[in-house]
PDB file of C-alpha atoms in Angstrom:
ATOM      1  CA  ILE A   1      -8.962 -31.380  98.805  1.00  0.00           C
ATOM      2  CA  SER A   2      -6.703 -28.323  98.638  1.00  0.00           C
ATOM      3  CA  LEU A   3      -5.981 -26.275  95.565  1.00  0.00           C
ATOM      4  CA  ILE A   4      -2.307 -27.194  95.963  1.00  0.00           C
ATOM      5  CA  THR A   5      -3.154 -30.912  95.864  1.00  0.00           C
ATOM      6  CA  LEU A   6      -5.292 -30.427  92.753  1.00  0.00           C
ATOM      7  CA  ALA A   7      -2.542 -28.451  91.053  1.00  0.00           C
ATOM      8  CA  ALA A   8      -0.032 -31.172  91.884  1.00  0.00           C
ATOM      9  CA  ALA A   9      -2.353 -33.787  90.407  1.00  0.00           C
ATOM     10  CA  VAL A  10      -2.657 -31.822  87.186  1.00  0.00           C
ATOM     11  CA  LEU A  11       1.100 -31.439  86.938  1.00  0.00           C
ATOM     12  CA  ALA A  12       1.565 -35.132  87.580  1.00  0.00           C
ATOM     13  CA  GLY A  13      -0.887 -35.897  84.789  1.00  0.00           C
ATOM     14  CA  CYS A  14       1.093 -33.695  82.445  1.00  0.00           C
ATOM     15  CA  ASN A  15       4.329 -35.506  83.287  1.00  0.00           C
ATOM     16  CA  LEU A  16       2.727 -38.877  82.620  1.00  0.00           C
ATOM     17  CA  ASN A  17       1.625 -37.682  79.200  1.00  0.00           C
ATOM     18  CA  GLN A  18       5.167 -36.833  78.209  1.00  0.00           C
ATOM     19  CA  GLN A  19       7.059 -39.662  76.478  1.00  0.00           C
ATOM     20  CA  GLN A  20      10.778 -40.051  75.883  1.00  0.00           C
ATOM     21  CA  LEU A  21      11.675 -39.961  72.222  1.00  0.00           C
ATOM     22  CA  PRO A  22      14.037 -42.741  71.142  1.00  0.00           C
ATOM     23  CA  GLN A  23      17.536 -41.906  69.971  1.00  0.00           C
ATOM     24  CA  SER A  24      17.863 -41.986  66.210  1.00  0.00           C
ATOM     25  CA  ILE A  25      20.467 -41.611  63.537  1.00  0.00           C
ATOM     26  CA  PRO A  26      20.905 -37.921  62.569  1.00  0.00           C
ATOM     27  CA  ALA A  27      18.816 -37.149  59.507  1.00  0.00           C
ATOM     28  CA  THR A  28      19.974 -35.282  56.445  1.00  0.00           C
ATOM     29  CA  VAL A  29      18.734 -31.766  55.747  1.00  0.00           C
ATOM     30  CA  GLU A  30      16.408 -33.076  53.031  1.00  0.00           C
ATOM     31  CA  GLN A  31      14.945 -35.759  55.312  1.00  0.00           C
ATOM     32  CA  THR A  32      14.356 -33.253  58.106  1.00  0.00           C
ATOM     33  CA  ALA A  33      12.555 -30.836  55.802  1.00  0.00           C
ATOM     34  CA  THR A  34      10.373 -33.647  54.447  1.00  0.00           C
ATOM     35  CA  LEU A  35       9.494 -34.827  57.959  1.00  0.00           C
ATOM     36  CA  GLU A  36       8.554 -31.330  59.136  1.00  0.00           C
ATOM     37  CA  ALA A  37       6.347 -30.817  56.079  1.00  0.00           C
ATOM     38  CA  THR A  38       4.436 -34.089  56.391  1.00  0.00           C
ATOM     39  CA  VAL A  39       4.098 -34.641  60.166  1.00  0.00           C
ATOM     40  CA  ALA A  40       1.838 -32.162  61.959  1.00  0.00           C
ATOM     41  CA  PRO A  41       2.476 -31.575  65.676  1.00  0.00           C
ATOM     42  CA  THR A  42      -0.042 -33.191  68.054  1.00  0.00           C
ATOM     43  CA  ALA A  43      -1.299 -31.070  70.920  1.00  0.00           C
ATOM     44  CA  THR A  44      -1.142 -32.642  74.373  1.00  0.00           C
ATOM     45  CA  VAL A  45      -4.510 -32.572  76.156  1.00  0.00           C
ATOM     46  CA  ILE A  46      -3.997 -31.570  79.769  1.00  0.00           C
ATOM     47  CA  PRO A  47      -6.670 -32.884  82.151  1.00  0.00           C
ATOM     48  CA  THR A  48      -8.537 -30.158  84.033  1.00  0.00           C
ATOM     49  CA  ALA A  49      -9.047 -30.638  87.756  1.00  0.00           C
ATOM     50  CA  THR A  50     -12.629 -30.081  88.919  1.00  0.00           C
ATOM     51  CA  ILE A  51     -13.006 -28.585  92.368  1.00  0.00           C
ATOM     52  CA  ALA A  52     -15.908 -30.007  94.350  1.00  0.00           C
ATOM     53  CA  PRO A  53     -18.734 -27.518  95.073  1.00  0.00           C
ATOM     54  CA  GLU A  54     -18.470 -28.052  98.817  1.00  0.00           C
ATOM     55  CA  VAL A  55     -14.784 -27.101  98.690  1.00  0.00           C
ATOM     56  CA  ILE A  56     -15.565 -23.853  96.855  1.00  0.00           C
ATOM     57  CA  LEU A  57     -18.363 -23.088  99.313  1.00  0.00           C
ATOM     58  CA  GLN A  58     -16.055 -23.689 102.252  1.00  0.00           C
ATOM     59  CA  ALA A  59     -13.468 -21.353 100.738  1.00  0.00           C
ATOM     60  CA  GLY A  60     -16.092 -18.647 100.195  1.00  0.00           C
ATOM     61  CA  ASN A  61     -17.326 -18.982 103.771  1.00  0.00           C
ATOM     62  CA  SER A  62     -13.762 -18.750 105.054  1.00  0.00           C
ATOM     63  CA  TYR A  63     -13.107 -15.559 103.091  1.00  0.00           C
ATOM     64  CA  PHE A  64     -16.382 -14.069 104.366  1.00  0.00           C
ATOM     65  CA  GLN A  65     -15.725 -14.922 107.999  1.00  0.00           C
ATOM     66  CA  ASN A  66     -12.275 -13.343 107.803  1.00  0.00           C
ATOM     67  CA  GLY A  67     -13.562 -10.139 106.249  1.00  0.00           C
ATOM     68  CA  TYR A  68     -12.269 -10.658 102.706  1.00  0.00           C
ATOM     69  CA  PHE A  69     -15.625  -9.816 101.173  1.00  0.00           C
ATOM     70  CA  GLU A  70     -14.497  -9.234  97.583  1.00  0.00           C
ATOM     71  CA  ASN A  71     -12.690 -12.588  97.542  1.00  0.00           C
ATOM     72  CA  ALA A  72     -15.723 -14.213  99.112  1.00  0.00           C
ATOM     73  CA  ALA A  73     -18.045 -12.755  96.460  1.00  0.00           C
ATOM     74  CA  THR A  74     -15.771 -13.963  93.646  1.00  0.00           C
ATOM     75  CA  THR A  75     -15.561 -17.450  95.147  1.00  0.00           C
ATOM     76  CA  TYR A  76     -19.311 -17.728  95.647  1.00  0.00           C
ATOM     77  CA  LYS A  77     -19.832 -16.577  92.048  1.00  0.00           C
ATOM     78  CA  THR A  78     -17.576 -19.393  90.841  1.00  0.00           C
ATOM     79  CA  LEU A  79     -19.845 -21.901  92.534  1.00  0.00           C
ATOM     80  CA  MET A  80     -22.992 -20.252  91.189  1.00  0.00           C
ATOM     81  CA  GLN A  81     -21.634 -20.677  87.662  1.00  0.00           C
ATOM     82  CA  GLN A  82     -21.222 -24.447  88.030  1.00  0.00           C
ATOM     83  CA  PRO A  83     -24.235 -25.971  86.233  1.00  0.00           C
ATOM     84  CA  ASP A  84     -23.959 -29.279  88.095  1.00  0.00           C
ATOM     85  CA  ALA A  85     -23.668 -27.780  91.597  1.00  0.00           C
ATOM     86  CA  PRO A  86     -26.260 -29.086  94.096  1.00  0.00           C
ATOM     87  CA  PRO A  87     -29.174 -26.638  94.513  1.00  0.00           C
ATOM     88  CA  THR A  88     -28.516 -26.275  98.238  1.00  0.00           C
ATOM     89  CA  ASP A  89     -24.909 -25.239  97.587  1.00  0.00           C
ATOM     90  CA  SER A  90     -25.881 -22.917  94.755  1.00  0.00           C
ATOM     91  CA  ALA A  91     -28.538 -21.218  96.885  1.00  0.00           C
ATOM     92  CA  GLU A  92     -26.115 -20.760  99.773  1.00  0.00           C
ATOM     93  CA  ALA A  93     -23.514 -19.350  97.393  1.00  0.00           C
ATOM     94  CA  ALA A  94     -26.041 -16.863  95.974  1.00  0.00           C
ATOM     95  CA  TYR A  95     -26.981 -15.647  99.437  1.00  0.00           C
ATOM     96  CA  GLY A  96     -23.351 -15.514 100.536  1.00  0.00           C
ATOM     97  CA  MET A  97     -22.413 -13.533  97.448  1.00  0.00           C
ATOM     98  CA  GLY A  98     -25.249 -11.103  98.115  1.00  0.00           C
ATOM     99  CA  GLN A  99     -24.073 -10.546 101.678  1.00  0.00           C
ATOM    100  CA  ALA A 100     -20.421 -10.168 100.718  1.00  0.00           C
ATOM    101  CA  ALA A 101     -21.133  -7.877  97.780  1.00  0.00           C
ATOM    102  CA  VAL A 102     -23.313  -5.544  99.875  1.00  0.00           C
ATOM    103  CA  ARG A 103     -20.592  -5.271 102.504  1.00  0.00           C
ATOM    104  CA  GLU A 104     -17.938  -4.596  99.860  1.00  0.00           C
ATOM    105  CA  GLY A 105     -20.099  -2.001  98.103  1.00  0.00           C
ATOM    106  CA  LEU A 106     -20.504  -4.138  94.972  1.00  0.00           C
ATOM    107  CA  PHE A 107     -24.178  -3.307  94.805  1.00  0.00           C
ATOM    108  CA  GLU A 108     -24.925  -4.400  91.238  1.00  0.00           C
ATOM    109  CA  ASP A 109     -23.309  -7.791  91.899  1.00  0.00           C
ATOM    110  CA  ALA A 110     -25.353  -8.055  95.084  1.00  0.00           C
ATOM    111  CA  VAL A 111     -28.597  -7.361  93.220  1.00  0.00           C
ATOM    112  CA  ASP A 112     -27.741 -10.005  90.606  1.00  0.00           C
ATOM    113  CA  ALA A 113     -26.922 -12.676  93.191  1.00  0.00           C
ATOM    114  CA  LEU A 114     -29.926 -11.991  95.395  1.00  0.00           C
ATOM    115  CA  THR A 115     -32.261 -11.859  92.407  1.00  0.00           C
ATOM    116  CA  HIS A 116     -30.941 -15.273  91.384  1.00  0.00           C
ATOM    117  CA  LEU A 117     -31.716 -16.640  94.847  1.00  0.00           C
ATOM    118  CA  ILE A 118     -35.202 -15.119  95.014  1.00  0.00           C
ATOM    119  CA  ASP A 119     -36.210 -16.164  91.506  1.00  0.00           C
ATOM    120  CA  THR A 120     -34.567 -19.595  91.381  1.00  0.00           C
ATOM    121  CA  TYR A 121     -35.193 -20.758  94.949  1.00  0.00           C
ATOM    122  CA  PRO A 122     -38.436 -19.027  96.032  1.00  0.00           C
ATOM    123  CA  ASP A 123     -38.988 -21.516  98.871  1.00  0.00           C
ATOM    124  CA  ASP A 124     -35.544 -20.993 100.404  1.00  0.00           C
ATOM    125  CA  ALA A 125     -35.663 -19.925 104.050  1.00  0.00           C
ATOM    126  CA  ARG A 126     -33.375 -16.965 103.274  1.00  0.00           C
ATOM    127  CA  VAL A 127     -35.651 -15.321 100.688  1.00  0.00           C
ATOM    128  CA  ALA A 128     -37.040 -12.771 103.156  1.00  0.00           C
ATOM    129  CA  GLN A 129     -33.564 -11.725 104.239  1.00  0.00           C
ATOM    130  CA  ALA A 130     -32.534 -11.659 100.587  1.00  0.00           C
ATOM    131  CA  HIS A 131     -35.215  -9.009  99.979  1.00  0.00           C
ATOM    132  CA  TYR A 132     -33.808  -6.963 102.856  1.00  0.00           C
ATOM    133  CA  LEU A 133     -30.268  -7.217 101.509  1.00  0.00           C
ATOM    134  CA  ARG A 134     -31.431  -6.387  97.988  1.00  0.00           C
ATOM    135  CA  GLY A 135     -33.117  -3.321  99.469  1.00  0.00           C
ATOM    136  CA  ASP A 136     -29.778  -2.255 100.966  1.00  0.00           C
ATOM    137  CA  ALA A 137     -28.120  -2.826  97.580  1.00  0.00           C
ATOM    138  CA  TYR A 138     -30.723  -0.657  95.858  1.00  0.00           C
ATOM    139  CA  LEU A 139     -30.111   2.055  98.451  1.00  0.00           C
ATOM    140  CA  GLY A 140     -26.436   1.871  97.530  1.00  0.00           C
ATOM    141  CA  LEU A 141     -27.396   2.308  93.880  1.00  0.00           C
ATOM    142  CA  SER A 142     -29.713   5.239  94.729  1.00  0.00           C
ATOM    143  CA  GLN A 143     -32.661   3.296  93.310  1.00  0.00           C
ATOM    144  CA  TRP A 144     -34.992   4.521  96.012  1.00  0.00           C
ATOM    145  CA  GLN A 145     -38.319   3.163  94.779  1.00  0.00           C
ATOM    146  CA  ALA A 146     -36.866  -0.305  94.198  1.00  0.00           C
ATOM    147  CA  ALA A 147     -35.386  -0.232  97.691  1.00  0.00           C
ATOM    148  CA  ILE A 148     -38.753   0.653  99.233  1.00  0.00           C
ATOM    149  CA  ALA A 149     -40.396  -2.256  97.405  1.00  0.00           C
ATOM    150  CA  GLU A 150     -37.779  -4.666  98.739  1.00  0.00           C
ATOM    151  CA  PHE A 151     -38.160  -3.527 102.338  1.00  0.00           C
ATOM    152  CA  GLU A 152     -41.926  -3.768 102.068  1.00  0.00           C
ATOM    153  CA  ALA A 153     -41.541  -7.306 100.714  1.00  0.00           C
ATOM    154  CA  TYR A 154     -39.386  -8.151 103.723  1.00  0.00           C
ATOM    155  CA  LEU A 155     -42.016  -6.769 106.132  1.00  0.00           C
ATOM    156  CA  ALA A 156     -44.706  -8.863 104.440  1.00  0.00           C
ATOM    157  CA  LEU A 157     -42.632 -12.030 104.848  1.00  0.00           C
ATOM    158  CA  ARG A 158     -41.166 -11.435 108.326  1.00  0.00           C
ATOM    159  CA  PRO A 159     -43.168  -8.881 110.283  1.00  0.00           C
ATOM    160  CA  GLY A 160     -42.404  -8.029 113.878  1.00  0.00           C
ATOM    161  CA  LEU A 161     -38.689  -8.865 113.897  1.00  0.00           C
ATOM    162  CA  ILE A 162     -36.645  -5.832 112.902  1.00  0.00           C
ATOM    163  CA  ASP A 163     -39.485  -3.552 111.824  1.00  0.00           C
ATOM    164  CA  SER A 164     -37.894  -0.451 113.302  1.00  0.00           C
ATOM    165  CA  TYR A 165     -34.778  -0.749 111.134  1.00  0.00           C
ATOM    166  CA  VAL A 166     -36.793  -1.598 108.037  1.00  0.00           C
ATOM    167  CA  TYR A 167     -39.116   1.391 108.450  1.00  0.00           C
ATOM    168  CA  GLU A 168     -36.116   3.649 108.958  1.00  0.00           C
ATOM    169  CA  ARG A 169     -34.620   2.463 105.654  1.00  0.00           C
ATOM    170  CA  ILE A 170     -37.968   3.003 103.942  1.00  0.00           C
ATOM    171  CA  ALA A 171     -38.089   6.512 105.390  1.00  0.00           C
ATOM    172  CA  ASP A 172     -34.557   7.240 104.188  1.00  0.00           C
ATOM    173  CA  ALA A 173     -35.534   6.243 100.650  1.00  0.00           C
ATOM    174  CA  GLN A 174     -38.741   8.262 100.799  1.00  0.00           C
ATOM    175  CA  LEU A 175     -36.816  11.284 101.998  1.00  0.00           C
ATOM    176  CA  ALA A 176     -34.405  10.885  99.076  1.00  0.00           C
ATOM    177  CA  LEU A 177     -37.482  10.982  96.816  1.00  0.00           C
ATOM    178  CA  ASN A 178     -38.544  14.248  98.507  1.00  0.00           C
ATOM    179  CA  GLN A 179     -41.565  12.500  99.997  1.00  0.00           C
ATOM    180  CA  THR A 180     -41.147  14.305 103.293  1.00  0.00           C
ATOM    181  CA  GLU A 181     -44.579  13.691 104.794  1.00  0.00           C
ATOM    182  CA  VAL A 182     -44.628   9.926 104.170  1.00  0.00           C
ATOM    183  CA  ALA A 183     -41.026   9.780 105.344  1.00  0.00           C
ATOM    184  CA  ARG A 184     -42.079  11.346 108.656  1.00  0.00           C
ATOM    185  CA  ALA A 185     -44.790   8.710 109.007  1.00  0.00           C
ATOM    186  CA  SER A 186     -42.301   5.916 108.305  1.00  0.00           C
ATOM    187  CA  TYR A 187     -39.818   7.337 110.803  1.00  0.00           C
ATOM    188  CA  GLY A 188     -42.687   7.421 113.309  1.00  0.00           C
ATOM    189  CA  LYS A 189     -43.355   3.713 112.717  1.00  0.00           C
ATOM    190  CA  ALA A 190     -39.662   3.048 113.193  1.00  0.00           C
ATOM    191  CA  ALA A 191     -39.684   4.883 116.516  1.00  0.00           C
ATOM    192  CA  ASP A 192     -42.785   3.037 117.702  1.00  0.00           C
ATOM    193  CA  ALA A 193     -41.324  -0.414 116.981  1.00  0.00           C
ATOM    194  CA  SER A 194     -39.061  -2.220 119.424  1.00  0.00           C
ATOM    195  CA  ARG A 195     -35.414  -1.208 119.266  1.00  0.00           C
ATOM    196  CA  ARG A 196     -32.309  -0.893 121.424  1.00  0.00           C
ATOM    197  CA  GLN A 197     -32.351   2.271 123.522  1.00  0.00           C
ATOM    198  CA  ASP A 198     -29.165   3.763 122.057  1.00  0.00           C
ATOM    199  CA  ALA A 199     -30.357   3.119 118.490  1.00  0.00           C
ATOM    200  CA  LEU A 200     -33.751   4.583 119.363  1.00  0.00           C
ATOM    201  CA  LEU A 201     -32.143   7.795 120.607  1.00  0.00           C
ATOM    202  CA  ALA A 202     -30.218   8.124 117.332  1.00  0.00           C
ATOM    203  CA  LEU A 203     -33.440   7.584 115.401  1.00  0.00           C
ATOM    204  CA  ARG A 204     -35.248  10.274 117.373  1.00  0.00           C
ATOM    205  CA  GLU A 205     -32.433  12.691 116.577  1.00  0.00           C
ATOM    206  CA  ARG A 206     -32.925  11.814 112.913  1.00  0.00           C
ATOM    207  CA  ILE A 207     -36.670  12.452 113.193  1.00  0.00           C
ATOM    208  CA  ALA A 208     -36.006  15.830 114.828  1.00  0.00           C
ATOM    209  CA  GLN A 209     -33.762  16.793 111.918  1.00  0.00           C
ATOM    210  CA  VAL A 210     -36.471  15.894 109.417  1.00  0.00           C
ATOM    211  CA  ASN A 211     -39.133  17.805 111.347  1.00  0.00           C
ATOM    212  CA  ALA A 212     -36.883  20.837 111.391  1.00  0.00           C
ATOM    213  CA  VAL A 213     -36.806  20.969 107.608  1.00  0.00           C
TER     214      VAL A 213
END
């Protein structure tokens, strides 16, 4: 169902509600004044089209895939605000909004969406990744300690996958907190974990810069 089709249906409903007034004999001035004073106008109720949750989700996914992250976040939020949306759709919308908002730099919106997913759907398979994304959002907000807690939560849920990148983010936050020694240790863990060679070289350059301080 497209938005154009729904809009056309609403307009059609409005046209059906309109009725032709019969022709009448012109009234006198006194009769017209009396009629206007005694007959109150009746408002026409226009039916509101409801867009199916799966249609909204599809639109959000389309925006995201095409790089329109702000539009995607807004669309996902619309679905999250539907009280009767299926839990699976609502959870996917929350995760999608978190992803889109982080990419667009809407970090507070990302934290809100990801917190909703983590708290409302704790058994969702994306909860671990939601912690990682919320950590990135907290980094964007310069909330270093909160970011560290999120990355540690991710490591507890999914160890051994992208540990190197997670430890590097933890080290970045620790360095921002002037915790130089623990940051060095975290960078060391990042270097020891598996990683692509080019990314590992960049990390070692970062470690050298920290050691030079």
